[in-house]
Amino acid sequence: MHDAIVHPSGARMRWVELPGEEPARVYVHGLGATSAPYYAEVAAHPLLPRHRSLLIDLLGFGISDRPREFSYTLEEHADTLAEGLRKAGVAGAVVIAHSMGGAVATVMAARHPELVARLILVDANLDPYPRTPVPSGGSGIAAYGEEEFVAEGWKEVRDRVGPHWWSTMRLADLRGLHRTAVSLAEGTVPTMRELLVGLAIPRAFLYPQGAPPAGAEELRGAGVRVLEVPESGHNIMLDNPEAFARTLKDLLP
């Protein structure tokens, strides 16, 4: 495990690192998740040539610190992730990012272009969405007020998301989890989709079987490779790690 101070509060971002050649691969988790349990099998998969791999946890999640002084917006997540990568000596990385983490990675690629040479989004959030009602398959965290969520709402979310998602969500700071969910629902300006379209690097968007992203043809027209991964749901890397690894092999330099 490695760590770096990434915020004026002294908060540390932590990651599990696998040795290998450069350029590095950076794996970023989704909302209420943590990178090592989600990506370990794929990061070490024999189909993929061995490269230095950082399975990193954003502030407020997993094994990283939980600063109260942090806003937990997508932009601040992107900036602290960038700081962690700089302190890890990473530049020109392949960033593989799931769901909410894909939104953060897209913002980081736009704000800190020297860090990201290739971006692979895994069923990532590209657009804002209403804070109510609960989006299909979502946690509904953003539908609560912050104090309401911290006091009691998290219990309803725990019961709604089930034991698998809760196994990592329970590690998250409750205020950080809520603030991140609210920022994800509100999106960015420009939107994550607009940022993605405007990036001048190789980009791909992986989606589960039968669930292509909204605006798929527009993404393809902007040069984004939009690829279906068979026999998978939202957690593609867990549902079908073999197919996920094969898809990554075709996308990685």
PDB file of C-alpha atoms in Angstrom:
ATOM      1  CA  MET A   1       0.000   0.000   0.000  1.00  0.00           C
ATOM      2  CA  HIS A   2       1.221   3.511  -0.869  1.00  0.00           C
ATOM      3  CA  ASP A   3      -0.027   6.956   0.121  1.00  0.00           C
ATOM      4  CA  ALA A   4       0.445  10.659  -0.498  1.00  0.00           C
ATOM      5  CA  ILE A   5      -0.819  13.869   1.108  1.00  0.00           C
ATOM      6  CA  VAL A   6      -3.168  15.406  -1.454  1.00  0.00           C
ATOM      7  CA  HIS A   7      -5.060  18.123   0.460  1.00  0.00           C
ATOM      8  CA  PRO A   8      -4.098  21.116   2.663  1.00  0.00           C
ATOM      9  CA  SER A   9      -5.783  19.364   5.611  1.00  0.00           C
ATOM     10  CA  GLY A  10      -3.050  16.735   5.454  1.00  0.00           C
ATOM     11  CA  ALA A  11      -5.473  14.106   4.140  1.00  0.00           C
ATOM     12  CA  ARG A  12      -3.787  11.125   2.520  1.00  0.00           C
ATOM     13  CA  MET A  13      -4.882   9.286  -0.586  1.00  0.00           C
ATOM     14  CA  ARG A  14      -3.936   5.584  -0.604  1.00  0.00           C
ATOM     15  CA  TRP A  15      -3.596   2.963  -3.275  1.00  0.00           C
ATOM     16  CA  VAL A  16      -2.530  -0.615  -3.828  1.00  0.00           C
ATOM     17  CA  GLU A  17       0.266  -0.772  -6.390  1.00  0.00           C
ATOM     18  CA  LEU A  18       1.314  -3.652  -8.632  1.00  0.00           C
ATOM     19  CA  PRO A  19       4.826  -3.396 -10.146  1.00  0.00           C
ATOM     20  CA  GLY A  20       5.488  -3.377 -13.854  1.00  0.00           C
ATOM     21  CA  GLU A  21       6.535  -1.326 -16.835  1.00  0.00           C
ATOM     22  CA  GLU A  22       5.554   2.242 -17.574  1.00  0.00           C
ATOM     23  CA  PRO A  23       3.299   3.853 -18.617  1.00  0.00           C
ATOM     24  CA  ALA A  24       1.244   3.274 -15.523  1.00  0.00           C
ATOM     25  CA  ARG A  25      -2.357   2.136 -15.437  1.00  0.00           C
ATOM     26  CA  VAL A  26      -4.587   3.878 -12.932  1.00  0.00           C
ATOM     27  CA  TYR A  27      -7.812   2.185 -11.814  1.00  0.00           C
ATOM     28  CA  VAL A  28     -10.542   4.384 -10.268  1.00  0.00           C
ATOM     29  CA  HIS A  29     -13.610   3.041  -8.446  1.00  0.00           C
ATOM     30  CA  GLY A  30     -17.240   4.117  -8.526  1.00  0.00           C
ATOM     31  CA  LEU A  31     -19.527   5.641  -5.879  1.00  0.00           C
ATOM     32  CA  GLY A  32     -19.384   3.767  -2.601  1.00  0.00           C
ATOM     33  CA  ALA A  33     -16.747   1.386  -3.924  1.00  0.00           C
ATOM     34  CA  THR A  34     -13.011   0.872  -3.467  1.00  0.00           C
ATOM     35  CA  SER A  35     -10.564   0.012  -6.208  1.00  0.00           C
ATOM     36  CA  ALA A  36      -8.671  -3.063  -5.025  1.00  0.00           C
ATOM     37  CA  PRO A  37     -11.669  -5.413  -4.596  1.00  0.00           C
ATOM     38  CA  TYR A  38     -13.163  -4.290  -7.895  1.00  0.00           C
ATOM     39  CA  TYR A  39     -10.053  -4.367 -10.065  1.00  0.00           C
ATOM     40  CA  ALA A  40      -7.493  -6.758  -8.547  1.00  0.00           C
ATOM     41  CA  GLU A  41      -8.425  -9.738 -10.718  1.00  0.00           C
ATOM     42  CA  VAL A  42      -8.312  -7.731 -13.915  1.00  0.00           C
ATOM     43  CA  ALA A  43      -5.194  -5.719 -13.068  1.00  0.00           C
ATOM     44  CA  ALA A  44      -3.279  -8.973 -12.581  1.00  0.00           C
ATOM     45  CA  HIS A  45      -4.975 -10.858 -15.428  1.00  0.00           C
ATOM     46  CA  PRO A  46      -2.567 -12.952 -17.543  1.00  0.00           C
ATOM     47  CA  LEU A  47      -4.079 -11.560 -20.764  1.00  0.00           C
ATOM     48  CA  LEU A  48      -2.741  -8.096 -19.945  1.00  0.00           C
ATOM     49  CA  PRO A  49       0.979  -7.332 -20.277  1.00  0.00           C
ATOM     50  CA  ARG A  50       2.362  -6.436 -16.858  1.00  0.00           C
ATOM     51  CA  HIS A  51       2.443  -2.685 -16.280  1.00  0.00           C
ATOM     52  CA  ARG A  52       2.718  -0.618 -13.143  1.00  0.00           C
ATOM     53  CA  SER A  53      -0.857  -0.452 -11.834  1.00  0.00           C
ATOM     54  CA  LEU A  54      -2.316   1.828  -9.155  1.00  0.00           C
ATOM     55  CA  LEU A  55      -5.640   0.727  -7.668  1.00  0.00           C
ATOM     56  CA  ILE A  56      -6.459   4.032  -6.038  1.00  0.00           C
ATOM     57  CA  ASP A  57      -9.156   5.161  -3.594  1.00  0.00           C
ATOM     58  CA  LEU A  58     -10.559   8.682  -3.776  1.00  0.00           C
ATOM     59  CA  LEU A  59     -10.716  10.747  -0.601  1.00  0.00           C
ATOM     60  CA  GLY A  60     -13.616   9.663   1.588  1.00  0.00           C
ATOM     61  CA  PHE A  61     -13.658   6.124   0.198  1.00  0.00           C
ATOM     62  CA  GLY A  62     -12.011   2.809   0.943  1.00  0.00           C
ATOM     63  CA  ILE A  63      -8.596   3.123   2.578  1.00  0.00           C
ATOM     64  CA  SER A  64      -8.097   6.839   1.863  1.00  0.00           C
ATOM     65  CA  ASP A  65      -8.606   9.575   4.460  1.00  0.00           C
ATOM     66  CA  ARG A  66     -11.947  11.309   5.085  1.00  0.00           C
ATOM     67  CA  PRO A  67     -11.298  15.042   5.522  1.00  0.00           C
ATOM     68  CA  ARG A  68     -14.208  17.112   6.828  1.00  0.00           C
ATOM     69  CA  GLU A  69     -12.726  20.192   5.096  1.00  0.00           C
ATOM     70  CA  PHE A  70     -13.181  18.625   1.651  1.00  0.00           C
ATOM     71  CA  SER A  71     -16.106  19.544  -0.617  1.00  0.00           C
ATOM     72  CA  TYR A  72     -16.288  16.138  -2.384  1.00  0.00           C
ATOM     73  CA  THR A  73     -17.245  17.708  -5.710  1.00  0.00           C
ATOM     74  CA  LEU A  74     -16.203  15.955  -8.898  1.00  0.00           C
ATOM     75  CA  GLU A  75     -13.771  18.779  -9.563  1.00  0.00           C
ATOM     76  CA  GLU A  76     -12.112  18.543  -6.142  1.00  0.00           C
ATOM     77  CA  HIS A  77     -11.931  14.760  -6.431  1.00  0.00           C
ATOM     78  CA  ALA A  78     -10.255  15.227  -9.828  1.00  0.00           C
ATOM     79  CA  ASP A  79      -7.721  17.701  -8.460  1.00  0.00           C
ATOM     80  CA  THR A  80      -6.762  15.568  -5.455  1.00  0.00           C
ATOM     81  CA  LEU A  81      -6.513  12.472  -7.643  1.00  0.00           C
ATOM     82  CA  ALA A  82      -4.189  14.447  -9.901  1.00  0.00           C
ATOM     83  CA  GLU A  83      -2.102  15.469  -6.896  1.00  0.00           C
ATOM     84  CA  GLY A  84      -1.841  11.858  -5.777  1.00  0.00           C
ATOM     85  CA  LEU A  85      -0.704  10.752  -9.218  1.00  0.00           C
ATOM     86  CA  ARG A  86       1.906  13.484  -9.412  1.00  0.00           C
ATOM     87  CA  LYS A  87       3.303  12.491  -6.037  1.00  0.00           C
ATOM     88  CA  ALA A  88       3.349   8.876  -7.217  1.00  0.00           C
ATOM     89  CA  GLY A  89       5.452   9.960 -10.212  1.00  0.00           C
ATOM     90  CA  VAL A  90       2.705   9.152 -12.703  1.00  0.00           C
ATOM     91  CA  ALA A  91       2.330  10.956 -16.025  1.00  0.00           C
ATOM     92  CA  GLY A  92       0.853   9.938 -19.348  1.00  0.00           C
ATOM     93  CA  ALA A  93      -1.118   7.126 -17.730  1.00  0.00           C
ATOM     94  CA  VAL A  94      -3.865   4.874 -18.981  1.00  0.00           C
ATOM     95  CA  VAL A  95      -6.810   5.653 -16.684  1.00  0.00           C
ATOM     96  CA  ILE A  96      -9.506   2.989 -16.322  1.00  0.00           C
ATOM     97  CA  ALA A  97     -12.459   4.341 -14.374  1.00  0.00           C
ATOM     98  CA  HIS A  98     -15.852   2.968 -13.407  1.00  0.00           C
ATOM     99  CA  SER A  99     -19.191   4.760 -12.968  1.00  0.00           C
ATOM    100  CA  MET A 100     -18.727   7.851 -10.748  1.00  0.00           C
ATOM    101  CA  GLY A 101     -14.974   7.349 -11.019  1.00  0.00           C
ATOM    102  CA  GLY A 102     -15.328   7.744 -14.762  1.00  0.00           C
ATOM    103  CA  ALA A 103     -16.849  11.174 -14.243  1.00  0.00           C
ATOM    104  CA  VAL A 104     -13.933  12.123 -11.962  1.00  0.00           C
ATOM    105  CA  ALA A 105     -11.380  10.746 -14.420  1.00  0.00           C
ATOM    106  CA  THR A 106     -12.948  12.673 -17.306  1.00  0.00           C
ATOM    107  CA  VAL A 107     -12.745  15.909 -15.331  1.00  0.00           C
ATOM    108  CA  MET A 108      -9.146  15.134 -14.375  1.00  0.00           C
ATOM    109  CA  ALA A 109      -8.187  14.460 -17.990  1.00  0.00           C
ATOM    110  CA  ALA A 110      -9.613  17.848 -18.983  1.00  0.00           C
ATOM    111  CA  ARG A 111      -8.024  19.767 -16.084  1.00  0.00           C
ATOM    112  CA  HIS A 112      -4.698  17.917 -15.909  1.00  0.00           C
ATOM    113  CA  PRO A 113      -4.046  16.646 -19.454  1.00  0.00           C
ATOM    114  CA  GLU A 114      -0.395  15.779 -18.853  1.00  0.00           C
ATOM    115  CA  LEU A 115      -1.449  12.977 -16.515  1.00  0.00           C
ATOM    116  CA  VAL A 116      -3.756  11.054 -18.856  1.00  0.00           C
ATOM    117  CA  ALA A 117      -2.656   9.618 -22.201  1.00  0.00           C
ATOM    118  CA  ARG A 118      -5.600   7.265 -22.656  1.00  0.00           C
ATOM    119  CA  LEU A 119      -9.014   7.138 -20.958  1.00  0.00           C
ATOM    120  CA  ILE A 120     -11.162   4.015 -20.651  1.00  0.00           C
ATOM    121  CA  LEU A 121     -14.547   4.614 -19.047  1.00  0.00           C
ATOM    122  CA  VAL A 122     -16.533   1.698 -17.662  1.00  0.00           C
ATOM    123  CA  ASP A 123     -20.293   2.434 -17.734  1.00  0.00           C
ATOM    124  CA  ALA A 124     -19.480   5.907 -16.476  1.00  0.00           C
ATOM    125  CA  ASN A 125     -21.730   8.857 -15.655  1.00  0.00           C
ATOM    126  CA  LEU A 126     -21.653  11.441 -18.435  1.00  0.00           C
ATOM    127  CA  ASP A 127     -24.755  13.530 -17.694  1.00  0.00           C
ATOM    128  CA  PRO A 128     -26.460  15.125 -14.694  1.00  0.00           C
ATOM    129  CA  TYR A 129     -29.644  13.474 -13.438  1.00  0.00           C
ATOM    130  CA  PRO A 130     -32.521  14.466 -11.140  1.00  0.00           C
ATOM    131  CA  ARG A 131     -31.815  14.024  -7.434  1.00  0.00           C
ATOM    132  CA  THR A 132     -35.287  12.447  -7.175  1.00  0.00           C
ATOM    133  CA  PRO A 133     -36.616   9.892  -7.842  1.00  0.00           C
ATOM    134  CA  VAL A 134     -33.992   7.194  -7.390  1.00  0.00           C
ATOM    135  CA  PRO A 135     -32.411   6.442 -10.786  1.00  0.00           C
ATOM    136  CA  SER A 136     -32.764   2.869 -12.010  1.00  0.00           C
ATOM    137  CA  GLY A 137     -30.075   0.747 -10.407  1.00  0.00           C
ATOM    138  CA  GLY A 138     -28.842   3.686  -8.340  1.00  0.00           C
ATOM    139  CA  SER A 139     -28.361   4.214  -4.650  1.00  0.00           C
ATOM    140  CA  GLY A 140     -30.667   7.224  -4.315  1.00  0.00           C
ATOM    141  CA  ILE A 141     -28.162   8.927  -1.992  1.00  0.00           C
ATOM    142  CA  ALA A 142     -28.563  12.326  -3.654  1.00  0.00           C
ATOM    143  CA  ALA A 143     -32.311  12.277  -3.011  1.00  0.00           C
ATOM    144  CA  TYR A 144     -31.650  12.961   0.700  1.00  0.00           C
ATOM    145  CA  GLY A 145     -30.550  16.147   2.385  1.00  0.00           C
ATOM    146  CA  GLU A 146     -27.087  15.794   3.907  1.00  0.00           C
ATOM    147  CA  GLU A 147     -28.187  15.788   7.548  1.00  0.00           C
ATOM    148  CA  GLU A 148     -31.090  13.496   6.731  1.00  0.00           C
ATOM    149  CA  PHE A 149     -28.756  11.038   5.050  1.00  0.00           C
ATOM    150  CA  VAL A 150     -26.182  11.078   7.854  1.00  0.00           C
ATOM    151  CA  ALA A 151     -28.823  10.629  10.540  1.00  0.00           C
ATOM    152  CA  GLU A 152     -31.042   7.909   9.073  1.00  0.00           C
ATOM    153  CA  GLY A 153     -31.055   7.886   5.279  1.00  0.00           C
ATOM    154  CA  TRP A 154     -27.931   5.769   4.995  1.00  0.00           C
ATOM    155  CA  LYS A 155     -29.830   2.875   6.573  1.00  0.00           C
ATOM    156  CA  GLU A 156     -32.423   2.941   3.793  1.00  0.00           C
ATOM    157  CA  VAL A 157     -29.637   3.085   1.207  1.00  0.00           C
ATOM    158  CA  ARG A 158     -27.905   0.131   2.888  1.00  0.00           C
ATOM    159  CA  ASP A 159     -31.063  -1.940   2.579  1.00  0.00           C
ATOM    160  CA  ARG A 160     -31.680  -0.815  -1.007  1.00  0.00           C
ATOM    161  CA  VAL A 161     -28.201  -1.483  -2.421  1.00  0.00           C
ATOM    162  CA  GLY A 162     -27.787  -4.911  -0.833  1.00  0.00           C
ATOM    163  CA  PRO A 163     -24.872  -6.622   0.899  1.00  0.00           C
ATOM    164  CA  HIS A 164     -22.438  -6.677  -2.039  1.00  0.00           C
ATOM    165  CA  TRP A 165     -22.395  -2.936  -2.715  1.00  0.00           C
ATOM    166  CA  TRP A 166     -22.746  -2.156   0.981  1.00  0.00           C
ATOM    167  CA  SER A 167     -19.619  -4.190   1.746  1.00  0.00           C
ATOM    168  CA  THR A 168     -17.535  -1.337   0.307  1.00  0.00           C
ATOM    169  CA  MET A 169     -20.021   1.520   0.703  1.00  0.00           C
ATOM    170  CA  ARG A 170     -19.934   1.069   4.495  1.00  0.00           C
ATOM    171  CA  LEU A 171     -16.240   2.060   4.398  1.00  0.00           C
ATOM    172  CA  ALA A 172     -17.066   5.487   2.979  1.00  0.00           C
ATOM    173  CA  ASP A 173     -17.440   8.647   5.001  1.00  0.00           C
ATOM    174  CA  LEU A 174     -21.181   9.344   5.139  1.00  0.00           C
ATOM    175  CA  ARG A 175     -20.875  13.068   4.422  1.00  0.00           C
ATOM    176  CA  GLY A 176     -18.321  12.440   1.708  1.00  0.00           C
ATOM    177  CA  LEU A 177     -20.520   9.780   0.153  1.00  0.00           C
ATOM    178  CA  HIS A 178     -23.506  12.118   0.140  1.00  0.00           C
ATOM    179  CA  ARG A 179     -21.625  15.143  -1.176  1.00  0.00           C
ATOM    180  CA  THR A 180     -20.056  13.077  -3.945  1.00  0.00           C
ATOM    181  CA  ALA A 181     -23.458  11.679  -4.938  1.00  0.00           C
ATOM    182  CA  VAL A 182     -24.958  15.178  -5.035  1.00  0.00           C
ATOM    183  CA  SER A 183     -22.100  16.494  -7.183  1.00  0.00           C
ATOM    184  CA  LEU A 184     -22.475  13.520  -9.518  1.00  0.00           C
ATOM    185  CA  ALA A 185     -26.210  14.209  -9.897  1.00  0.00           C
ATOM    186  CA  GLU A 186     -25.583  17.890 -10.578  1.00  0.00           C
ATOM    187  CA  GLY A 187     -22.763  17.174 -13.018  1.00  0.00           C
ATOM    188  CA  THR A 188     -20.143  19.631 -14.202  1.00  0.00           C
ATOM    189  CA  VAL A 189     -20.016  22.702 -16.429  1.00  0.00           C
ATOM    190  CA  PRO A 190     -19.291  21.805 -19.200  1.00  0.00           C
ATOM    191  CA  THR A 191     -20.902  18.411 -18.676  1.00  0.00           C
ATOM    192  CA  MET A 192     -18.769  15.271 -18.387  1.00  0.00           C
ATOM    193  CA  ARG A 193     -20.058  14.255 -21.826  1.00  0.00           C
ATOM    194  CA  GLU A 194     -18.897  17.553 -23.343  1.00  0.00           C
ATOM    195  CA  LEU A 195     -15.512  17.215 -21.650  1.00  0.00           C
ATOM    196  CA  LEU A 196     -15.126  13.665 -22.938  1.00  0.00           C
ATOM    197  CA  VAL A 197     -15.994  14.665 -26.495  1.00  0.00           C
ATOM    198  CA  GLY A 198     -13.458  17.486 -26.354  1.00  0.00           C
ATOM    199  CA  LEU A 199     -10.489  15.405 -25.191  1.00  0.00           C
ATOM    200  CA  ALA A 200      -7.737  14.911 -27.755  1.00  0.00           C
ATOM    201  CA  ILE A 201      -6.596  11.508 -26.492  1.00  0.00           C
ATOM    202  CA  PRO A 202      -7.686   7.923 -27.258  1.00  0.00           C
ATOM    203  CA  ARG A 203     -10.960   7.283 -25.399  1.00  0.00           C
ATOM    204  CA  ALA A 204     -13.250   4.316 -24.960  1.00  0.00           C
ATOM    205  CA  PHE A 205     -16.580   3.747 -23.237  1.00  0.00           C
ATOM    206  CA  LEU A 206     -17.379   0.168 -22.179  1.00  0.00           C
ATOM    207  CA  TYR A 207     -20.973  -0.722 -21.452  1.00  0.00           C
ATOM    208  CA  PRO A 208     -22.807  -3.818 -20.196  1.00  0.00           C
ATOM    209  CA  GLN A 209     -24.626  -6.133 -22.548  1.00  0.00           C
ATOM    210  CA  GLY A 210     -27.791  -4.601 -23.961  1.00  0.00           C
ATOM    211  CA  ALA A 211     -27.368  -1.210 -22.273  1.00  0.00           C
ATOM    212  CA  PRO A 212     -25.560   1.197 -24.610  1.00  0.00           C
ATOM    213  CA  PRO A 213     -25.012   4.711 -23.300  1.00  0.00           C
ATOM    214  CA  ALA A 214     -27.263   7.572 -24.332  1.00  0.00           C
ATOM    215  CA  GLY A 215     -25.830   9.342 -27.355  1.00  0.00           C
ATOM    216  CA  ALA A 216     -23.621   6.403 -28.354  1.00  0.00           C
ATOM    217  CA  GLU A 217     -23.488   7.410 -32.009  1.00  0.00           C
ATOM    218  CA  GLU A 218     -22.505  10.964 -31.122  1.00  0.00           C
ATOM    219  CA  LEU A 219     -19.700   9.593 -28.953  1.00  0.00           C
ATOM    220  CA  ARG A 220     -18.503   7.402 -31.803  1.00  0.00           C
ATOM    221  CA  GLY A 221     -18.649  10.399 -34.121  1.00  0.00           C
ATOM    222  CA  ALA A 222     -16.309  12.222 -31.738  1.00  0.00           C
ATOM    223  CA  GLY A 223     -13.824   9.358 -31.892  1.00  0.00           C
ATOM    224  CA  VAL A 224     -14.807   7.540 -28.702  1.00  0.00           C
ATOM    225  CA  ARG A 225     -14.772   3.758 -29.052  1.00  0.00           C
ATOM    226  CA  VAL A 226     -18.081   2.538 -27.630  1.00  0.00           C
ATOM    227  CA  LEU A 227     -17.871  -1.185 -26.870  1.00  0.00           C
ATOM    228  CA  GLU A 228     -20.255  -3.728 -25.401  1.00  0.00           C
ATOM    229  CA  VAL A 229     -18.946  -6.281 -22.900  1.00  0.00           C
ATOM    230  CA  PRO A 230     -21.026  -9.478 -23.048  1.00  0.00           C
ATOM    231  CA  GLU A 231     -22.686 -11.181 -20.088  1.00  0.00           C
ATOM    232  CA  SER A 232     -22.191  -8.251 -17.769  1.00  0.00           C
ATOM    233  CA  GLY A 233     -24.112  -5.682 -15.783  1.00  0.00           C
ATOM    234  CA  HIS A 234     -22.995  -2.336 -14.398  1.00  0.00           C
ATOM    235  CA  ASN A 235     -20.037  -3.869 -12.520  1.00  0.00           C
ATOM    236  CA  ILE A 236     -18.487  -5.187 -15.712  1.00  0.00           C
ATOM    237  CA  MET A 237     -15.097  -6.031 -14.196  1.00  0.00           C
ATOM    238  CA  LEU A 238     -16.760  -8.230 -11.565  1.00  0.00           C
ATOM    239  CA  ASP A 239     -19.505  -9.726 -13.715  1.00  0.00           C
ATOM    240  CA  ASN A 240     -17.267 -10.899 -16.553  1.00  0.00           C
ATOM    241  CA  PRO A 241     -13.585 -10.287 -15.759  1.00  0.00           C
ATOM    242  CA  GLU A 242     -12.415 -12.475 -18.660  1.00  0.00           C
ATOM    243  CA  ALA A 243     -14.313 -10.470 -21.272  1.00  0.00           C
ATOM    244  CA  PHE A 244     -13.354  -7.227 -19.548  1.00  0.00           C
ATOM    245  CA  ALA A 245      -9.664  -8.183 -19.701  1.00  0.00           C
ATOM    246  CA  ARG A 246      -9.960  -9.165 -23.374  1.00  0.00           C
ATOM    247  CA  THR A 247     -11.567  -5.815 -24.152  1.00  0.00           C
ATOM    248  CA  LEU A 248      -8.873  -3.923 -22.259  1.00  0.00           C
ATOM    249  CA  LYS A 249      -6.151  -5.871 -24.090  1.00  0.00           C
ATOM    250  CA  ASP A 250      -7.437  -4.524 -27.404  1.00  0.00           C
ATOM    251  CA  LEU A 251      -7.510  -0.954 -26.056  1.00  0.00           C
ATOM    252  CA  LEU A 252      -4.208  -0.779 -24.191  1.00  0.00           C
ATOM    253  CA  PRO A 253      -0.996   0.376 -25.856  1.00  0.00           C
TER     254      PRO A 253
END
